[in-house]
Short mmCIF file of C-alpha atoms in Angstrom, two decimals:
data_model
loop_
_atom_site.label_atom_id
_atom_site.label_comp_id
_atom_site.label_asym_id
_atom_site.label_seq_id
_atom_site.Cartn_x
_atom_site.Cartn_y
_atom_site.Cartn_z
CA MET A 260 0.00 0.00 0.00
CA ASP A 261 1.40 3.39 -0.98
CA HIS A 262 1.54 6.21 1.60
CA PRO A 263 1.02 9.83 0.60
CA PRO A 264 4.21 11.88 0.51
CA PRO A 265 4.94 14.24 3.47
CA ARG A 266 3.15 17.54 3.19
CA LYS A 267 3.80 20.90 4.75
CA LEU A 268 0.93 21.70 7.12
CA ARG A 269 0.23 25.04 8.72
CA ARG A 270 -0.03 25.18 12.46
CA ARG A 271 -1.40 28.19 14.34
CA GLY A 272 -0.04 29.07 17.77
CA ARG A 273 -1.81 31.30 20.28
CA SER A 274 -0.57 32.68 23.61
CA GLY A 275 -2.81 34.34 26.13
CA THR A 276 -6.56 34.71 26.01
CA GLY A 277 -9.17 37.32 25.25
CA ALA A 278 -8.02 40.86 24.52
CA THR A 279 -4.40 40.03 25.34
CA GLN A 280 -4.20 37.08 22.94
CA GLN A 281 -1.15 37.06 20.63
CA THR A 282 -0.90 34.72 17.61
CA CYS A 283 1.54 33.51 14.99
CA THR A 284 1.56 30.81 12.31
CA GLY A 285 4.20 28.26 11.31
CA THR A 286 4.52 25.49 8.71
CA THR A 287 5.66 21.98 9.60
CA THR A 288 8.99 20.78 8.33
CA ALA A 289 9.72 17.29 7.03
CA SER A 290 10.04 16.22 10.67
CA GLY A 291 6.57 17.57 11.42
CA THR A 292 7.77 20.50 13.53
CA ALA A 293 6.23 23.93 13.05
CA THR A 294 7.74 27.06 14.65
CA CYS A 295 6.72 30.70 14.77
CA THR A 296 7.83 33.74 16.72
CA ILE A 297 5.92 36.34 18.72
CA ASP A 298 8.22 39.32 18.38
CA SER A 299 7.42 40.94 21.72
CA VAL A 300 5.52 39.10 24.44
CA ASP A 301 2.89 41.32 26.03
CA GLN A 302 0.89 39.34 28.58
CA PRO A 303 -0.57 40.25 31.97
CA GLN A 304 1.35 39.00 34.97
CA GLY A 305 -1.24 36.77 36.65
CA THR A 306 -0.96 35.30 40.11
CA SER A 307 0.34 32.03 38.65
CA ASN A 308 3.21 33.70 36.74
CA ALA A 309 2.23 31.61 33.71
CA VAL A 310 0.55 32.21 30.36
CA PRO A 311 -1.63 29.64 28.49
CA VAL A 312 -0.46 28.58 25.03
CA ALA A 313 -2.76 26.82 22.50
CA VAL A 314 -1.60 25.23 19.21
CA THR A 315 -4.15 24.21 16.58
CA PHE A 316 -4.14 22.50 13.20
CA GLY A 317 -7.33 23.13 11.26
CA GLY A 318 -7.16 19.93 9.21
CA ASP A 319 -7.17 19.44 5.42
CA ASP A 320 -8.19 16.85 2.80
CA ASP A 321 -5.77 14.27 4.18
CA TYR A 322 -5.53 15.03 7.92
CA ASN A 323 -8.06 15.63 10.65
CA PRO A 324 -7.88 18.77 12.84
CA SER A 325 -5.91 18.57 16.08
CA SER A 326 -4.82 20.84 18.91
CA THR A 327 -2.80 20.94 22.13
CA SER A 328 -2.20 23.38 24.96
CA ALA A 329 0.37 24.15 27.63
CA GLU A 330 1.38 26.79 30.16
CA LEU A 331 4.63 28.71 29.85
CA GLY A 332 6.38 30.40 32.75
CA LEU A 333 6.10 34.19 32.47
CA THR A 334 8.67 36.66 33.78
CA SER A 335 8.58 40.42 33.37
CA PRO A 336 11.45 42.90 33.34
CA THR A 337 11.17 45.45 36.17
CA LYS A 338 12.27 49.00 36.82
CA LEU A 339 13.12 50.47 40.22
CA ASP A 340 13.04 54.25 40.78
CA TYR A 341 14.21 55.95 43.98
CA THR A 342 11.53 58.26 45.42
CA GLY A 343 12.69 58.85 49.02
CA VAL A 344 14.41 61.71 50.82
CA THR A 345 17.21 63.55 49.04
CA HIS A 346 18.83 65.11 52.13
CA LEU A 347 20.18 63.40 55.26
CA ALA A 348 21.28 64.58 58.68
CA ASN A 349 23.36 62.50 61.05
CA GLY A 350 21.59 61.58 64.27
CA THR A 351 18.11 61.77 62.68
CA PRO A 352 15.85 59.22 60.92
CA ALA A 353 15.79 58.95 57.13
CA GLN A 354 12.84 57.49 55.23
CA LEU A 355 13.98 55.72 52.08
CA ALA A 356 11.55 54.77 49.30
CA ALA A 357 11.50 53.31 45.80
CA LYS A 358 8.83 52.38 43.26
CA LEU A 359 8.89 49.02 41.45
CA THR A 360 7.12 48.67 38.09
CA ASP A 361 6.94 46.01 35.38
CA PHE A 362 7.75 46.36 31.67
CA ARG A 363 4.41 48.09 31.09
CA GLY A 364 4.99 50.61 33.89
CA ASP A 365 2.40 48.94 36.11
CA ALA A 366 3.01 48.66 39.85
CA VAL A 367 4.50 45.44 41.23
CA PRO A 368 3.04 44.89 44.72
CA GLY A 369 4.15 42.55 47.50
CA SER A 370 7.84 42.50 46.60
CA SER A 371 10.81 43.04 48.91
CA VAL A 372 13.20 45.93 48.22
CA ARG A 373 16.51 46.30 50.06
CA PHE A 374 18.02 49.73 50.69
CA ALA A 375 21.70 50.34 51.45
CA LEU A 376 22.88 53.74 52.67
CA GLY A 377 26.63 54.33 52.50
CA THR A 378 29.28 51.72 51.74
CA GLY A 379 31.72 49.43 53.51
CA ASP A 380 31.83 49.62 57.30
CA GLN A 381 29.52 52.65 57.21
CA GLU A 382 26.73 50.88 55.32
CA GLN A 383 23.27 51.09 56.91
CA THR A 384 20.48 48.91 55.53
CA CYS A 385 16.73 48.39 55.80
CA THR A 386 14.08 46.52 53.82
CA GLY A 387 10.57 47.44 52.66
CA THR A 388 7.73 45.63 50.86
CA THR A 389 6.02 47.23 47.88
CA SER A 390 2.45 48.41 48.36
CA ASP A 391 -0.41 48.22 45.85
CA THR A 392 1.13 51.27 44.16
CA GLY A 393 4.51 49.50 43.89
CA THR A 394 6.21 51.71 46.49
CA ALA A 395 8.46 50.23 49.18
CA THR A 396 9.52 52.33 52.16
CA CYS A 397 11.77 51.76 55.14
CA THR A 398 13.45 53.96 57.72
CA VAL A 399 17.06 54.17 58.88
CA ALA A 400 16.46 55.03 62.53
CA SER A 401 19.55 57.22 63.00
CA VAL A 402 21.77 58.22 60.10
CA ASP A 403 25.48 57.81 60.83
CA GLN A 404 27.52 58.61 57.74
CA PRO A 405 30.96 60.19 57.19
CA LEU A 406 31.30 63.64 55.64
CA THR A 407 33.04 63.42 52.26
CA ASP A 408 34.45 66.19 50.09
CA SER A 409 31.23 66.18 48.04
CA ALA A 410 29.02 66.00 51.17
CA THR A 411 27.01 63.19 49.57
CA VAL A 412 26.10 59.65 50.62
CA PRO A 413 25.56 56.84 48.07
CA LEU A 414 22.19 55.07 48.17
CA ARG A 415 21.39 51.78 46.42
CA ALA A 416 17.98 50.12 46.26
CA SER A 417 17.63 46.59 44.86
CA PHE A 418 14.92 44.07 44.03
CA ALA A 419 16.30 40.51 43.88
CA GLY A 420 13.64 39.22 41.48
CA ASP A 421 11.34 36.22 41.88
CA ALA A 422 9.49 33.62 39.79
CA GLY A 423 7.48 36.26 37.96
CA TYR A 424 9.75 39.30 37.84
CA LEU A 425 13.35 39.93 36.90
CA ALA A 426 15.74 41.69 39.27
CA SER A 427 16.39 45.44 39.08
CA ASP A 428 18.16 48.12 41.07
CA THR A 429 18.75 51.84 41.21
CA SER A 430 21.13 54.27 42.90
CA ALA A 431 21.23 57.88 44.04
CA GLN A 432 23.51 60.37 45.76
CA LEU A 433 21.90 61.90 48.85
CA LYS A 434 23.14 65.19 50.32
CA LEU A 435 24.45 65.11 53.88
CA GLN A 436 23.81 68.07 56.17
CA TYR A 437 26.98 69.56 57.68
CA ALA A 438 28.25 72.57 59.60
CA THR A 439 31.19 74.92 59.19
CA GLY A 440 32.58 77.41 61.67
CA ARG A 441 35.59 79.37 62.81
CA ALA A 442 36.58 81.59 65.73
CA TYR A 443 39.67 83.63 66.60
CA GLY A 444 40.67 86.31 69.08
CA VAL A 445 42.53 89.03 67.20
CA SER A 446 43.90 89.96 63.79
CA ALA A 447 45.44 93.18 62.53
CA HIS A 448 46.97 94.74 59.45
CA VAL A 449 48.04 98.37 59.76
CA ASP A 450 50.14 100.51 57.35
CA LEU A 451 51.22 104.11 57.68
CA ILE A 452 51.83 105.68 54.27
CA GLY A 453 52.80 102.29 52.89
CA VAL A 454 55.01 101.41 55.87
CA PRO A 455 53.85 98.29 57.79
CA LEU A 456 53.23 99.12 61.45
CA LEU A 457 51.31 96.13 62.71
CA GLU A 458 50.77 92.65 61.28
CA VAL A 459 48.98 90.06 63.41
CA ASP A 460 47.70 86.84 61.88
CA PRO A 461 44.43 85.52 63.38
CA GLN A 462 45.20 84.13 66.84
CA PRO A 463 44.32 82.06 68.75
CA ASP A 464 42.47 80.46 65.87
CA THR A 465 40.31 77.33 65.73
CA GLY A 466 40.81 77.18 61.98
CA THR A 467 37.88 76.25 59.77
CA VAL A 468 35.72 73.49 61.22
CA ARG A 469 33.76 71.30 58.76
CA THR A 470 31.78 68.44 60.23
CA ALA A 471 28.56 66.41 60.06
CA ASP A 472 28.94 65.19 63.67
CA ALA A 473 28.70 66.60 67.20
CA THR A 474 32.12 68.10 67.95
CA ALA A 475 33.90 70.78 69.96
CA THR A 476 37.27 72.42 69.31
CA ASP A 477 39.99 72.39 71.95
CA THR A 478 42.08 75.33 70.76
CA PRO A 479 44.16 76.63 73.69
CA CYS A 480 43.40 80.13 74.92
CA SER A 481 46.11 82.79 74.69
CA ALA A 482 47.16 84.68 77.80
CA GLU A 483 48.04 87.86 75.92
CA TYR A 484 49.39 89.60 72.87
CA THR A 485 51.31 92.81 73.54
CA SER A 486 52.90 95.45 71.31
CA LEU A 487 53.29 99.23 71.45
CA LEU A 488 50.18 99.71 69.31
CA LEU A 489 47.97 96.81 70.43
CA SER A 490 47.62 94.75 73.56
CA VAL A 491 45.03 92.06 74.29
CA GLN A 492 44.59 89.64 77.18
CA LYS A 493 42.86 86.29 77.74
CA LEU A 494 41.66 85.37 74.27
CA CYS A 495 39.56 82.21 73.90
CA PRO A 496 37.93 80.90 70.69
CA LYS A 497 35.63 77.88 70.42
CA VAL A 498 33.40 76.16 67.84
CA ALA A 499 30.87 73.52 68.92
CA THR A 500 28.35 71.50 66.90
CA THR A 501 25.34 69.43 67.94
CA LEU A 502 22.96 67.04 66.15
CA ALA A 503 19.20 66.53 65.97
CA PRO A 504 18.75 69.33 65.16
CA GLY A 505 22.08 70.25 63.62
CA LYS A 506 23.53 73.44 65.07
CA VAL A 507 26.91 75.17 65.13
CA THR A 508 27.96 77.86 67.60
CA ALA A 509 31.19 79.86 67.36
CA THR A 510 32.29 81.95 70.34
CA SER A 511 35.27 84.23 70.90
CA THR A 512 36.11 86.11 74.09
CA VAL A 513 38.66 88.84 74.83
CA ALA A 514 39.02 89.89 78.46
CA GLN A 515 40.91 93.14 77.84
CA ALA A 516 42.10 95.06 74.77
CA ARG A 517 43.84 98.37 74.18
CA ILE A 518 44.29 99.84 70.70
CA GLY A 519 46.56 102.87 70.41
CA LEU A 520 47.26 103.65 66.76
CA PRO A 521 48.58 106.91 65.26
CA GLY A 522 45.76 109.27 64.22
CA VAL A 523 43.08 107.28 66.09
CA PRO A 524 41.78 107.97 69.61
CA LEU A 525 42.63 105.37 72.22
CA ILE A 526 40.15 102.46 72.20
CA GLU A 527 39.74 100.30 75.31
CA VAL A 528 37.59 97.18 75.44
CA SER A 529 36.81 94.79 78.27
CA GLY A 530 34.54 91.76 78.70
CA LEU A 531 34.20 91.25 74.95
CA THR A 532 32.25 88.19 73.77
CA ALA A 533 31.12 87.62 70.18
CA THR A 534 28.84 84.73 69.23
CA SER A 535 27.58 83.36 65.93
CA SER A 536 25.08 80.49 65.93
CA SER A 537 23.46 78.79 62.93
CA GLU A 538 20.95 76.02 62.34
CA CYS A 539 18.87 75.17 59.30
CA GLY A 540 16.41 78.00 58.82
CA LYS A 541 18.10 80.70 60.89
CA ALA A 542 21.37 82.30 61.98
CA MET A 543 21.88 84.56 64.99
CA GLY A 544 24.68 86.70 66.34
CA SER A 545 25.47 88.88 69.33
CA THR A 546 28.22 90.91 70.96
CA THR A 547 28.63 92.06 74.55
CA LEU A 548 31.40 94.41 75.78
CA THR A 549 32.38 97.46 77.76
CA LEU A 550 33.84 100.23 75.59
CA LYS A 551 35.82 103.43 76.14
CA ILE A 552 37.00 105.83 73.44
CA ALA A 553 39.59 108.42 74.41
CA GLY A 554 38.92 107.53 78.05
CA VAL A 555 35.17 108.20 77.79
CA PRO A 556 32.70 105.33 78.35
CA VAL A 557 30.52 104.63 75.32
CA THR A 558 27.14 102.94 75.64
CA VAL A 559 26.58 100.38 72.90
CA SER A 560 23.04 99.29 72.07
CA GLY A 561 23.87 95.76 70.97
CA ASP A 562 22.26 96.26 67.58
CA PRO A 563 24.03 94.65 64.65
CA ASN A 564 26.54 96.77 62.72
CA THR A 565 26.63 99.69 65.16
CA GLU A 566 29.08 102.16 63.62
CA ILE A 567 30.92 104.81 65.63
CA PRO A 568 32.79 107.52 63.63
CA LEU A 569 36.22 108.37 65.01
CA VAL A 570 38.18 111.58 65.05
CA GLY A 571 40.64 111.41 62.17
CA GLY A 572 38.27 109.58 59.80
CA GLY A 573 38.38 106.02 61.09
CA ARG A 574 35.32 103.89 61.86
CA LEU A 575 34.65 101.53 64.73
CA ILE A 576 32.03 98.86 63.97
CA VAL A 577 30.61 97.07 67.01
CA ASN A 578 28.77 93.74 66.61
CA GLU A 579 29.52 93.61 62.91
CA GLN A 580 27.30 90.95 61.29
CA LEU A 581 27.82 89.70 57.75
CA PRO A 582 25.80 86.95 56.01
CA SER A 583 27.71 83.84 54.99
CA THR A 584 27.97 83.03 51.30
CA GLY A 585 27.49 79.53 49.88
CA ALA A 586 25.50 78.30 52.89
CA ASP A 587 21.82 77.61 53.60
CA ALA A 588 22.09 79.60 56.84
CA GLY A 589 25.11 81.36 58.25
CA LEU A 590 26.53 84.50 59.86
CA LYS A 591 29.91 86.07 60.52
CA VAL A 592 30.16 88.22 63.66
CA ASN A 593 33.10 90.49 64.49
CA GLY A 594 32.85 91.84 68.03
CA ILE A 595 35.04 94.86 67.18
CA HIS A 596 36.15 95.93 63.70
CA LEU A 597 38.32 99.02 63.51
CA VAL A 598 38.65 100.36 59.96
CA LEU A 599 41.42 102.94 59.51
CA PRO A 600 41.11 105.91 57.13
CA ALA A 601 42.82 106.09 53.73
CA ASP A 602 43.08 102.31 53.44
CA GLY A 603 45.39 102.27 56.42
CA GLY A 604 44.29 98.81 57.51
CA GLU A 605 42.09 97.23 60.13
CA VAL A 606 41.99 95.55 63.54
CA VAL A 607 39.48 92.80 64.39
CA LEU A 608 38.74 91.57 67.90
CA ALA A 609 36.65 88.45 68.68
CA SER A 610 35.70 87.08 65.26
CA THR A 611 33.21 84.23 64.85
CA ASP A 612 31.68 82.48 61.86
CA SER A 613 29.03 79.74 61.66
CA ALA A 614 27.05 78.15 58.79
CA MET A 615 24.84 75.17 57.94
CA HIS A 616 24.88 73.42 54.57
CA ASN A 617 22.66 70.90 52.70
CA CYS A 618 19.61 71.70 54.79
CA GLY A 619 17.19 70.49 52.13
CA ASP A 620 13.85 71.90 51.00
#
């Protein structure tokens, strides 16, 4: 009995059902295998993480119709976007958040997302589970991160993937709140017709403090500085910072000072204290002192930038307050600032500076 030669038969494949159904058609080879390709799978991610597949042959003059079905495992690419805080402050909580979506941009609920703040020994971690909107949140109870040159902290959020979704991650650089400050007792630069008379570098001087932690300087006080034109006694500068909330306070005290420069009346100061204090949202300054000019007591109101004209054209500024540049909040306070006429120079007593940075919105 003769058998009919092999024929090429068309098979139709179908994945999914209803409105999401995708189809393609293939022709059997000599071995009876038909293949076809769906260029881009687009199926809903059901609870079973599987998609039904049906294959049918419609039959012809020689062969009866037939069909088969199966389920294929379904995985979706995911995307993770960081949506949490952008600014941090040591010693305070930080709420981290990220949104997980599938390849369509739809939320992926019930999935675990790990957050890592910082790196190495300084890494702090927490884990959150995505909500119905795809957002996972968790809180680092007390941020403890080092201050870098860029004042930023790396953040990485990651989803490990599961049977239905592929892994994804994201990263961000979060800004770390920090303080700067400086305090010194005295500085002077005085010329007389181009001839240097007095040159005093800032002393004692804490130098510039830059920190994201609670700190206090330990700069030694100076007993005195004495010259024919300027003498000062018991000078003490200090800068201290605190956390939660972040605050920096710079203080400088001068027990006694006597300024006797050519062409300027004698200036005597006692009990001088200048303070500059800053925290996110505000900066404050003050100066207290007892003042005599040419032997006569002068009552000073305590108002910022009180200016007293001097015989000979000089100016004495008491409680000089200048805003800090490049900071969210900051103030420079000079207890006494003597400005000499004709660009003859200046003398500063009890100088303080404080500022806060990366305060956030």
